PDB file of C-alpha atoms in Angstrom:
ATOM      1  CA  MET A   1       9.702  66.577   3.632  1.00 48.00           C
ATOM      2  CA  LYS A   2       8.638  63.773   5.939  1.00 54.00           C
ATOM      3  CA  LYS A   3      10.202  61.194   3.614  1.00 54.00           C
ATOM      4  CA  SER A   4      13.547  63.063   3.525  1.00 54.00           C
ATOM      5  CA  ARG A   5      13.633  63.253   7.333  1.00 56.00           C
ATOM      6  CA  LEU A   6      13.085  59.513   7.500  1.00 49.00           C
ATOM      7  CA  ILE A   7      15.973  58.961   5.092  1.00 48.00           C
ATOM      8  CA  VAL A   8      18.290  61.158   7.177  1.00 44.00           C
ATOM      9  CA  LEU A   9      17.240  59.328  10.348  1.00 48.00           C
ATOM     10  CA  ALA A  10      17.858  55.968   8.699  1.00 51.00           C
ATOM     11  CA  VAL A  11      21.342  57.040   7.606  1.00 45.00           C
ATOM     12  CA  LEU A  12      22.167  58.242  11.114  1.00 48.00           C
ATOM     13  CA  LEU A  13      20.968  54.994  12.654  1.00 50.00           C
ATOM     14  CA  LEU A  14      22.992  53.005  10.134  1.00 52.00           C
ATOM     15  CA  CYS A  15      26.149  55.002  10.978  1.00 46.00           C
ATOM     16  CA  LEU A  16      25.601  54.530  14.692  1.00 46.00           C
ATOM     17  CA  GLY A  17      25.090  50.824  14.158  1.00 50.00           C
ATOM     18  CA  MET A  18      28.303  50.520  12.187  1.00 46.00           C
ATOM     19  CA  MET A  19      30.242  52.406  14.872  1.00 45.00           C
ATOM     20  CA  SER A  20      28.781  50.122  17.528  1.00 43.00           C
ATOM     21  CA  MET A  21      29.715  47.013  15.545  1.00 44.00           C
ATOM     22  CA  SER A  22      33.295  48.247  15.114  1.00 42.00           C
ATOM     23  CA  GLY A  23      33.586  48.835  18.859  1.00 41.00           C
ATOM     24  CA  CYS A  24      34.563  52.490  18.540  1.00 41.00           C
ATOM     25  CA  SER A  25      33.013  55.940  18.674  1.00 37.00           C
ATOM     26  CA  ALA A  26      34.143  59.503  18.175  1.00 39.00           C
ATOM     27  CA  ARG A  27      34.739  59.838  21.912  1.00 35.00           C
ATOM     28  CA  ASP A  28      36.709  56.630  22.399  1.00 61.00           C
ATOM     29  CA  PRO A  29      40.233  57.358  23.652  1.00 75.00           C
ATOM     30  CA  LEU A  30      43.268  56.230  21.725  1.00 91.00           C
ATOM     31  CA  THR A  31      44.687  53.234  23.558  1.00 96.00           C
ATOM     32  CA  LEU A  32      48.141  51.740  23.255  1.00 98.00           C
ATOM     33  CA  ARG A  33      49.560  48.578  24.742  1.00 98.00           C
ATOM     34  CA  ILE A  34      53.187  49.243  25.622  1.00 98.00           C
ATOM     35  CA  GLY A  35      56.025  46.951  26.688  1.00 98.00           C
ATOM     36  CA  SER A  36      59.571  47.143  27.989  1.00 98.00           C
ATOM     37  CA  TYR A  37      61.664  44.004  27.612  1.00 98.00           C
ATOM     38  CA  ASN A  38      65.351  43.306  28.167  1.00 98.00           C
ATOM     39  CA  ILE A  39      65.757  40.135  26.109  1.00 98.00           C
ATOM     40  CA  LYS A  40      69.363  39.258  27.088  1.00 97.00           C
ATOM     41  CA  ASN A  41      70.221  38.836  23.386  1.00 96.00           C
ATOM     42  CA  GLY A  42      67.959  35.760  23.275  1.00 97.00           C
ATOM     43  CA  GLU A  43      70.455  33.672  25.226  1.00 96.00           C
ATOM     44  CA  LEU A  44      67.948  31.967  27.501  1.00 97.00           C
ATOM     45  CA  VAL A  45      65.870  30.694  24.573  1.00 97.00           C
ATOM     46  CA  ASN A  46      68.944  29.534  22.629  1.00 96.00           C
ATOM     47  CA  HIS A  47      68.532  32.538  20.339  1.00 96.00           C
ATOM     48  CA  GLU A  48      65.247  31.197  19.035  1.00 96.00           C
ATOM     49  CA  PHE A  49      63.572  34.583  18.735  1.00 97.00           C
ATOM     50  CA  LYS A  50      60.134  33.122  18.035  1.00 98.00           C
ATOM     51  CA  ALA A  51      59.800  32.734  21.813  1.00 98.00           C
ATOM     52  CA  ILE A  52      60.503  36.443  22.346  1.00 98.00           C
ATOM     53  CA  ALA A  53      58.027  37.318  19.590  1.00 98.00           C
ATOM     54  CA  ASP A  54      55.384  35.118  21.205  1.00 98.00           C
ATOM     55  CA  ASP A  55      55.872  37.015  24.478  1.00 98.00           C
ATOM     56  CA  ILE A  56      55.172  40.293  22.667  1.00 98.00           C
ATOM     57  CA  LEU A  57      52.144  38.835  20.878  1.00 98.00           C
ATOM     58  CA  SER A  58      50.741  37.321  24.057  1.00 98.00           C
ATOM     59  CA  LYS A  59      50.067  40.828  25.417  1.00 98.00           C
ATOM     60  CA  ASP A  60      49.005  42.239  22.036  1.00 98.00           C
ATOM     61  CA  LEU A  61      51.560  45.030  22.297  1.00 98.00           C
ATOM     62  CA  ASP A  62      51.416  47.999  19.946  1.00 98.00           C
ATOM     63  CA  ILE A  63      54.898  49.337  20.751  1.00 98.00           C
ATOM     64  CA  VAL A  64      57.733  47.738  22.711  1.00 98.00           C
ATOM     65  CA  GLY A  65      61.144  49.004  23.766  1.00 99.00           C
ATOM     66  CA  LEU A  66      63.796  46.278  23.721  1.00 98.00           C
ATOM     67  CA  GLN A  67      67.205  46.208  25.375  1.00 98.00           C
ATOM     68  CA  GLU A  68      70.247  43.937  24.864  1.00 97.00           C
ATOM     69  CA  VAL A  69      69.496  43.241  21.212  1.00 97.00           C
ATOM     70  CA  ASP A  70      72.094  41.536  18.996  1.00 95.00           C
ATOM     71  CA  LYS A  71      72.592  42.058  15.283  1.00 94.00           C
ATOM     72  CA  PHE A  72      74.789  39.717  13.201  1.00 92.00           C
ATOM     73  CA  CYS A  73      76.633  38.434  16.279  1.00 90.00           C
ATOM     74  CA  VAL A  74      78.502  35.127  16.587  1.00 88.00           C
ATOM     75  CA  ARG A  75      76.773  34.234  19.853  1.00 90.00           C
ATOM     76  CA  SER A  76      73.273  34.698  18.411  1.00 92.00           C
ATOM     77  CA  LYS A  77      73.884  32.688  15.244  1.00 92.00           C
ATOM     78  CA  PHE A  78      74.468  35.831  13.144  1.00 92.00           C
ATOM     79  CA  ALA A  79      70.749  36.590  13.366  1.00 95.00           C
ATOM     80  CA  ASP A  80      69.295  39.957  12.520  1.00 96.00           C
ATOM     81  CA  THR A  81      67.163  39.959  15.651  1.00 98.00           C
ATOM     82  CA  MET A  82      64.859  42.796  14.672  1.00 98.00           C
ATOM     83  CA  GLU A  83      64.130  41.413  11.224  1.00 98.00           C
ATOM     84  CA  LEU A  84      63.156  38.130  12.857  1.00 98.00           C
ATOM     85  CA  LEU A  85      60.955  39.847  15.439  1.00 98.00           C
ATOM     86  CA  LYS A  86      59.324  41.868  12.665  1.00 98.00           C
ATOM     87  CA  GLU A  87      58.580  38.644  10.777  1.00 98.00           C
ATOM     88  CA  TYR A  88      57.371  36.654  13.779  1.00 98.00           C
ATOM     89  CA  THR A  89      55.190  39.399  15.303  1.00 98.00           C
ATOM     90  CA  GLY A  90      53.880  40.987  12.121  1.00 98.00           C
ATOM     91  CA  MET A  91      54.828  44.397  13.569  1.00 98.00           C
ATOM     92  CA  GLN A  92      56.170  46.108  10.477  1.00 98.00           C
ATOM     93  CA  TYR A  93      58.170  49.023  11.897  1.00 98.00           C
ATOM     94  CA  TYR A  94      61.317  49.117  13.972  1.00 98.00           C
ATOM     95  CA  ALA A  95      64.386  51.194  14.726  1.00 98.00           C
ATOM     96  CA  TYR A  96      67.682  49.673  15.874  1.00 98.00           C
ATOM     97  CA  PHE A  97      70.367  51.607  17.771  1.00 97.00           C
ATOM     98  CA  LYS A  98      73.908  50.297  18.133  1.00 93.00           C
ATOM     99  CA  CYS A  99      75.447  50.523  21.613  1.00 90.00           C
ATOM    100  CA  ILE A 100      78.450  48.210  21.247  1.00 77.00           C
ATOM    101  CA  ASP A 101      80.411  47.558  18.073  1.00 60.00           C
ATOM    102  CA  LEU A 102      83.219  45.019  17.763  1.00 51.00           C
ATOM    103  CA  TYR A 103      85.792  45.946  20.408  1.00 53.00           C
ATOM    104  CA  GLY A 104      88.084  42.940  20.623  1.00 51.00           C
ATOM    105  CA  ASP A 105      85.665  40.205  21.626  1.00 61.00           C
ATOM    106  CA  GLU A 106      85.443  38.371  18.290  1.00 65.00           C
ATOM    107  CA  ASP A 107      84.021  35.203  19.848  1.00 65.00           C
ATOM    108  CA  THR A 108      80.975  37.146  21.055  1.00 70.00           C
ATOM    109  CA  TYR A 109      80.342  39.722  18.369  1.00 68.00           C
ATOM    110  CA  GLY A 110      82.309  38.775  15.285  1.00 68.00           C
ATOM    111  CA  GLU A 111      83.204  41.050  12.397  1.00 67.00           C
ATOM    112  CA  GLY A 112      80.339  43.459  11.808  1.00 72.00           C
ATOM    113  CA  GLY A 113      78.358  42.284  14.826  1.00 82.00           C
ATOM    114  CA  ALA A 114      76.556  44.783  17.046  1.00 89.00           C
ATOM    115  CA  TYR A 115      74.563  44.987  20.262  1.00 92.00           C
ATOM    116  CA  GLY A 116      72.085  47.659  21.280  1.00 95.00           C
ATOM    117  CA  THR A 117      68.484  48.667  21.842  1.00 98.00           C
ATOM    118  CA  ALA A 118      65.444  48.780  19.586  1.00 98.00           C
ATOM    119  CA  ILE A 119      61.891  50.042  19.240  1.00 99.00           C
ATOM    120  CA  LEU A 120      59.333  47.753  17.561  1.00 99.00           C
ATOM    121  CA  SER A 121      55.941  49.131  16.522  1.00 98.00           C
ATOM    122  CA  LYS A 122      52.680  48.236  14.792  1.00 98.00           C
ATOM    123  CA  TYR A 123      52.462  51.866  13.690  1.00 98.00           C
ATOM    124  CA  PRO A 124      54.714  53.806  11.290  1.00 98.00           C
ATOM    125  CA  ILE A 125      57.923  55.261  12.704  1.00 98.00           C
ATOM    126  CA  THR A 126      58.338  58.635  11.003  1.00 98.00           C
ATOM    127  CA  GLU A 127      61.499  59.920  12.690  1.00 98.00           C
ATOM    128  CA  THR A 128      64.295  58.618  14.937  1.00 98.00           C
ATOM    129  CA  ASP A 129      67.189  60.084  16.875  1.00 97.00           C
ATOM    130  CA  GLU A 130      69.507  59.209  19.735  1.00 97.00           C
ATOM    131  CA  ILE A 131      71.252  61.061  22.548  1.00 97.00           C
ATOM    132  CA  GLU A 132      74.561  59.998  24.098  1.00 95.00           C
ATOM    133  CA  LEU A 133      74.185  59.761  27.870  1.00 96.00           C
ATOM    134  CA  ASN A 134      77.658  59.112  29.262  1.00 87.00           C
ATOM    135  CA  ASN A 135      80.206  60.489  26.764  1.00 78.00           C
ATOM    136  CA  GLY A 136      82.298  57.317  26.600  1.00 75.00           C
ATOM    137  CA  LYS A 137      82.591  56.856  30.364  1.00 75.00           C
ATOM    138  CA  THR A 138      81.730  53.158  29.986  1.00 76.00           C
ATOM    139  CA  VAL A 139      82.559  50.564  27.299  1.00 76.00           C
ATOM    140  CA  GLU A 140      78.914  50.314  26.291  1.00 85.00           C
ATOM    141  CA  ARG A 141      77.418  53.467  24.793  1.00 88.00           C
ATOM    142  CA  ARG A 142      74.422  54.366  26.890  1.00 95.00           C
ATOM    143  CA  LEU A 143      71.769  56.014  24.772  1.00 97.00           C
ATOM    144  CA  LEU A 144      68.359  57.602  25.038  1.00 98.00           C
ATOM    145  CA  THR A 145      66.667  56.627  21.780  1.00 98.00           C
ATOM    146  CA  HIS A 146      63.559  58.208  20.316  1.00 98.00           C
ATOM    147  CA  ALA A 147      60.995  57.299  17.683  1.00 98.00           C
ATOM    148  CA  ALA A 148      58.188  59.573  16.554  1.00 98.00           C
ATOM    149  CA  ILE A 149      55.326  57.172  15.849  1.00 98.00           C
ATOM    150  CA  ASP A 150      52.242  58.027  13.823  1.00 98.00           C
ATOM    151  CA  VAL A 151      49.305  56.380  15.586  1.00 97.00           C
ATOM    152  CA  ASP A 152      46.350  57.008  13.289  1.00 96.00           C
ATOM    153  CA  GLY A 153      47.330  60.648  12.847  1.00 96.00           C
ATOM    154  CA  THR A 154      48.511  61.282  16.413  1.00 97.00           C
ATOM    155  CA  VAL A 155      52.262  61.594  16.966  1.00 97.00           C
ATOM    156  CA  VAL A 156      53.505  59.627  19.972  1.00 98.00           C
ATOM    157  CA  ASN A 157      57.027  60.370  21.209  1.00 98.00           C
ATOM    158  CA  PHE A 158      58.382  56.995  22.279  1.00 98.00           C
ATOM    159  CA  TYR A 159      61.709  56.781  24.142  1.00 99.00           C
ATOM    160  CA  ASN A 160      63.758  53.738  25.105  1.00 98.00           C
ATOM    161  CA  THR A 161      66.921  53.504  27.192  1.00 98.00           C
ATOM    162  CA  HIS A 162      69.301  51.184  29.028  1.00 98.00           C
ATOM    163  CA  LEU A 163      71.211  52.996  31.761  1.00 97.00           C
ATOM    164  CA  THR A 164      74.567  51.969  33.181  1.00 95.00           C
ATOM    165  CA  ILE A 165      75.023  49.531  36.021  1.00 93.00           C
ATOM    166  CA  ALA A 166      78.723  50.389  36.397  1.00 89.00           C
ATOM    167  CA  SER A 167      78.405  53.481  38.593  1.00 91.00           C
ATOM    168  CA  ASP A 168      75.625  55.117  40.618  1.00 93.00           C
ATOM    169  CA  ALA A 169      77.036  58.577  39.911  1.00 93.00           C
ATOM    170  CA  ILE A 170      77.205  58.012  36.143  1.00 93.00           C
ATOM    171  CA  ARG A 171      73.705  56.507  36.064  1.00 95.00           C
ATOM    172  CA  GLN A 172      72.234  59.440  37.981  1.00 95.00           C
ATOM    173  CA  SER A 173      73.900  61.787  35.506  1.00 95.00           C
ATOM    174  CA  GLU A 174      72.292  59.776  32.708  1.00 96.00           C
ATOM    175  CA  PHE A 175      68.934  60.091  34.463  1.00 97.00           C
ATOM    176  CA  ARG A 176      69.254  63.865  34.493  1.00 97.00           C
ATOM    177  CA  ILE A 177      69.919  63.985  30.750  1.00 97.00           C
ATOM    178  CA  VAL A 178      66.914  61.741  30.129  1.00 98.00           C
ATOM    179  CA  ALA A 179      64.720  63.913  32.356  1.00 98.00           C
ATOM    180  CA  ASN A 180      65.790  67.151  30.666  1.00 97.00           C
ATOM    181  CA  THR A 181      65.106  65.646  27.246  1.00 97.00           C
ATOM    182  CA  VAL A 182      61.620  64.271  27.856  1.00 97.00           C
ATOM    183  CA  LYS A 183      60.174  66.755  30.362  1.00 91.00           C
ATOM    184  CA  ASP A 184      58.498  69.049  27.811  1.00 91.00           C
ATOM    185  CA  LYS A 185      57.535  66.412  25.235  1.00 96.00           C
ATOM    186  CA  GLU A 186      53.847  65.872  24.501  1.00 96.00           C
ATOM    187  CA  ASN A 187      52.371  62.385  24.150  1.00 98.00           C
ATOM    188  CA  CYS A 188      55.560  61.040  25.687  1.00 98.00           C
ATOM    189  CA  ILE A 189      56.231  57.427  26.669  1.00 98.00           C
ATOM    190  CA  LEU A 190      59.585  56.394  28.150  1.00 98.00           C
ATOM    191  CA  VAL A 191      60.543  52.768  28.768  1.00 98.00           C
ATOM    192  CA  GLY A 192      63.726  50.949  29.605  1.00 98.00           C
ATOM    193  CA  ASP A 193      66.073  49.046  31.823  1.00 98.00           C
ATOM    194  CA  PHE A 194      67.151  51.757  34.238  1.00 98.00           C
ATOM    195  CA  ASN A 195      69.410  49.619  36.471  1.00 97.00           C
ATOM    196  CA  VAL A 196      68.207  51.550  39.508  1.00 95.00           C
ATOM    197  CA  ASP A 197      69.103  50.934  43.121  1.00 85.00           C
ATOM    198  CA  SER A 198      65.857  52.465  44.419  1.00 91.00           C
ATOM    199  CA  TYR A 199      62.600  53.965  43.213  1.00 94.00           C
ATOM    200  CA  GLY A 200      63.882  57.311  44.440  1.00 93.00           C
ATOM    201  CA  GLU A 201      66.034  57.595  41.328  1.00 95.00           C
ATOM    202  CA  PHE A 202      62.871  57.947  39.216  1.00 96.00           C
ATOM    203  CA  GLU A 203      61.875  61.132  41.035  1.00 95.00           C
ATOM    204  CA  VAL A 204      63.982  63.177  38.636  1.00 96.00           C
ATOM    205  CA  LEU A 205      61.632  62.123  35.806  1.00 96.00           C
ATOM    206  CA  LYS A 206      58.580  63.837  37.312  1.00 93.00           C
ATOM    207  CA  PRO A 207      56.065  65.034  36.155  1.00 95.00           C
ATOM    208  CA  LEU A 208      56.109  61.749  34.198  1.00 97.00           C
ATOM    209  CA  THR A 209      54.160  58.971  35.899  1.00 97.00           C
ATOM    210  CA  TYR A 210      55.997  55.664  36.286  1.00 96.00           C
ATOM    211  CA  ILE A 211      54.117  52.416  36.738  1.00 97.00           C
ATOM    212  CA  ASN A 212      56.844  50.534  38.635  1.00 97.00           C
ATOM    213  CA  ASN A 213      56.789  52.228  42.023  1.00 96.00           C
ATOM    214  CA  PRO A 214      56.550  51.355  45.742  1.00 95.00           C
ATOM    215  CA  GLU A 215      52.825  50.607  45.389  1.00 95.00           C
ATOM    216  CA  THR A 216      53.073  48.226  42.426  1.00 96.00           C
ATOM    217  CA  ASP A 217      56.581  46.982  43.305  1.00 96.00           C
ATOM    218  CA  PHE A 218      57.197  44.919  40.163  1.00 96.00           C
ATOM    219  CA  ILE A 219      60.296  42.718  40.361  1.00 96.00           C
ATOM    220  CA  THR A 220      61.488  42.768  36.750  1.00 97.00           C
ATOM    221  CA  HIS A 221      64.913  41.200  37.336  1.00 96.00           C
ATOM    222  CA  PRO A 222      64.178  38.198  39.568  1.00 95.00           C
ATOM    223  CA  GLU A 223      67.831  37.475  40.294  1.00 91.00           C
ATOM    224  CA  GLY A 224      68.455  39.733  43.269  1.00 84.00           C
ATOM    225  CA  ASP A 225      64.810  40.886  43.488  1.00 91.00           C
ATOM    226  CA  ARG A 226      65.558  44.024  41.466  1.00 95.00           C
ATOM    227  CA  LYS A 227      62.886  46.461  40.241  1.00 96.00           C
ATOM    228  CA  ILE A 228      64.916  48.015  37.459  1.00 97.00           C
ATOM    229  CA  ASP A 229      62.606  48.202  34.423  1.00 98.00           C
ATOM    230  CA  ASN A 230      59.862  50.769  34.007  1.00 98.00           C
ATOM    231  CA  ILE A 231      57.248  52.380  31.786  1.00 98.00           C
ATOM    232  CA  CYS A 232      56.783  56.124  32.234  1.00 98.00           C
ATOM    233  CA  PHE A 233      54.332  58.478  30.539  1.00 98.00           C
ATOM    234  CA  SER A 234      53.347  62.137  30.296  1.00 97.00           C
ATOM    235  CA  SER A 235      50.140  63.706  31.579  1.00 96.00           C
ATOM    236  CA  GLU A 236      48.297  63.280  28.266  1.00 97.00           C
ATOM    237  CA  PHE A 237      48.109  59.557  29.042  1.00 97.00           C
ATOM    238  CA  SER A 238      46.356  57.645  31.771  1.00 96.00           C
ATOM    239  CA  LEU A 239      46.850  54.061  32.864  1.00 96.00           C
ATOM    240  CA  ALA A 240      44.001  51.726  31.997  1.00 93.00           C
ATOM    241  CA  GLU A 241      42.665  50.020  35.102  1.00 87.00           C
ATOM    242  CA  ASP A 242      44.034  46.512  35.729  1.00 87.00           C
ATOM    243  CA  ALA A 243      45.746  46.476  32.315  1.00 94.00           C
ATOM    244  CA  TYR A 244      49.381  46.378  33.356  1.00 97.00           C
ATOM    245  CA  GLY A 245      51.803  43.951  34.947  1.00 97.00           C
ATOM    246  CA  LEU A 246      54.498  41.380  34.249  1.00 98.00           C
ATOM    247  CA  LEU A 247      54.844  38.492  31.840  1.00 97.00           C
ATOM    248  CA  GLU A 248      56.803  35.981  33.901  1.00 92.00           C
ATOM    249  CA  ASN A 249      57.982  33.183  31.657  1.00 91.00           C
ATOM    250  CA  HIS A 250      61.777  33.171  32.138  1.00 92.00           C
ATOM    251  CA  HIS A 251      62.681  33.693  28.488  1.00 97.00           C
ATOM    252  CA  SER A 252      65.231  36.259  29.708  1.00 98.00           C
ATOM    253  CA  ASP A 253      66.857  37.231  32.977  1.00 97.00           C
ATOM    254  CA  HIS A 254      64.295  40.077  32.959  1.00 97.00           C
ATOM    255  CA  VAL A 255      60.537  39.721  32.772  1.00 97.00           C
ATOM    256  CA  MET A 256      58.560  41.840  30.351  1.00 98.00           C
ATOM    257  CA  LEU A 257      56.715  44.800  31.848  1.00 98.00           C
ATOM    258  CA  TYR A 258      53.569  45.909  30.000  1.00 98.00           C
ATOM    259  CA  ALA A 259      50.830  48.500  30.340  1.00 98.00           C
ATOM    260  CA  GLU A 260      47.798  49.796  28.466  1.00 98.00           C
ATOM    261  CA  LEU A 261      47.704  53.584  28.191  1.00 98.00           C
ATOM    262  CA  GLU A 262      44.813  55.814  27.148  1.00 97.00           C
ATOM    263  CA  LEU A 263      45.419  59.148  25.453  1.00 94.00           C
ATOM    264  CA  SER A 264      42.814  61.682  26.562  1.00 82.00           C
ATOM    265  CA  GLY A 265      41.150  64.140  24.228  1.00 58.00           C
ATOM    266  CA  GLN A 266      40.898  61.732  21.307  1.00 48.00           C
TER     267      GLN A 266
END
């Protein structure tokens, strides 16, 4: 009996040692490093998307929402931007959403070219969908895009958007649709270029927490000192201390906003 107890104890100690070496335990929270990045179709890095990929890798992001993403466009050397970012980052999963098709500007887009938003992830994307936000009121389709992402067995509802700059009234209507869509979603993360005039416009998204606010005051569009990009999250998440901010390297007219989130109860 004594010998069997010693064997059990040895096995337990070995398991604890292995968990310690791996840096995790049964009580460790699930953590995700999230980004929001308007890449201006790669224009400021001469459409060399390795620079954009290096930005993402520099903050070890797990999931990033991208805005102003070209696909097979004349101006971006007919690149498939997301395939390149997948290759350069090693992040194997993405979803691309078309916001502008060819509409007469052949020098910019070319036959079959497109422009839109995308979600890039280290973890499998199991489902995607999109919601029209402005019903054709502007040339560019404004969308709320969604990816259900399987993070080691936990489903994270990740949303990405790029709201209109053309009209305050239209944008605030778009905000309301976004808010009504995400308000009851569990494990919800919402990122994007919101083109806001003030932080007050984010109030409609409550109870989501948003990291770009009067206290943090992140200038994400340096031209004009605009604070228009944000990362928002539902109550299941908390913001890791001192693990959020800006990557200011001028590879776009926006700077990348990033944050580390912890999912409680894991």
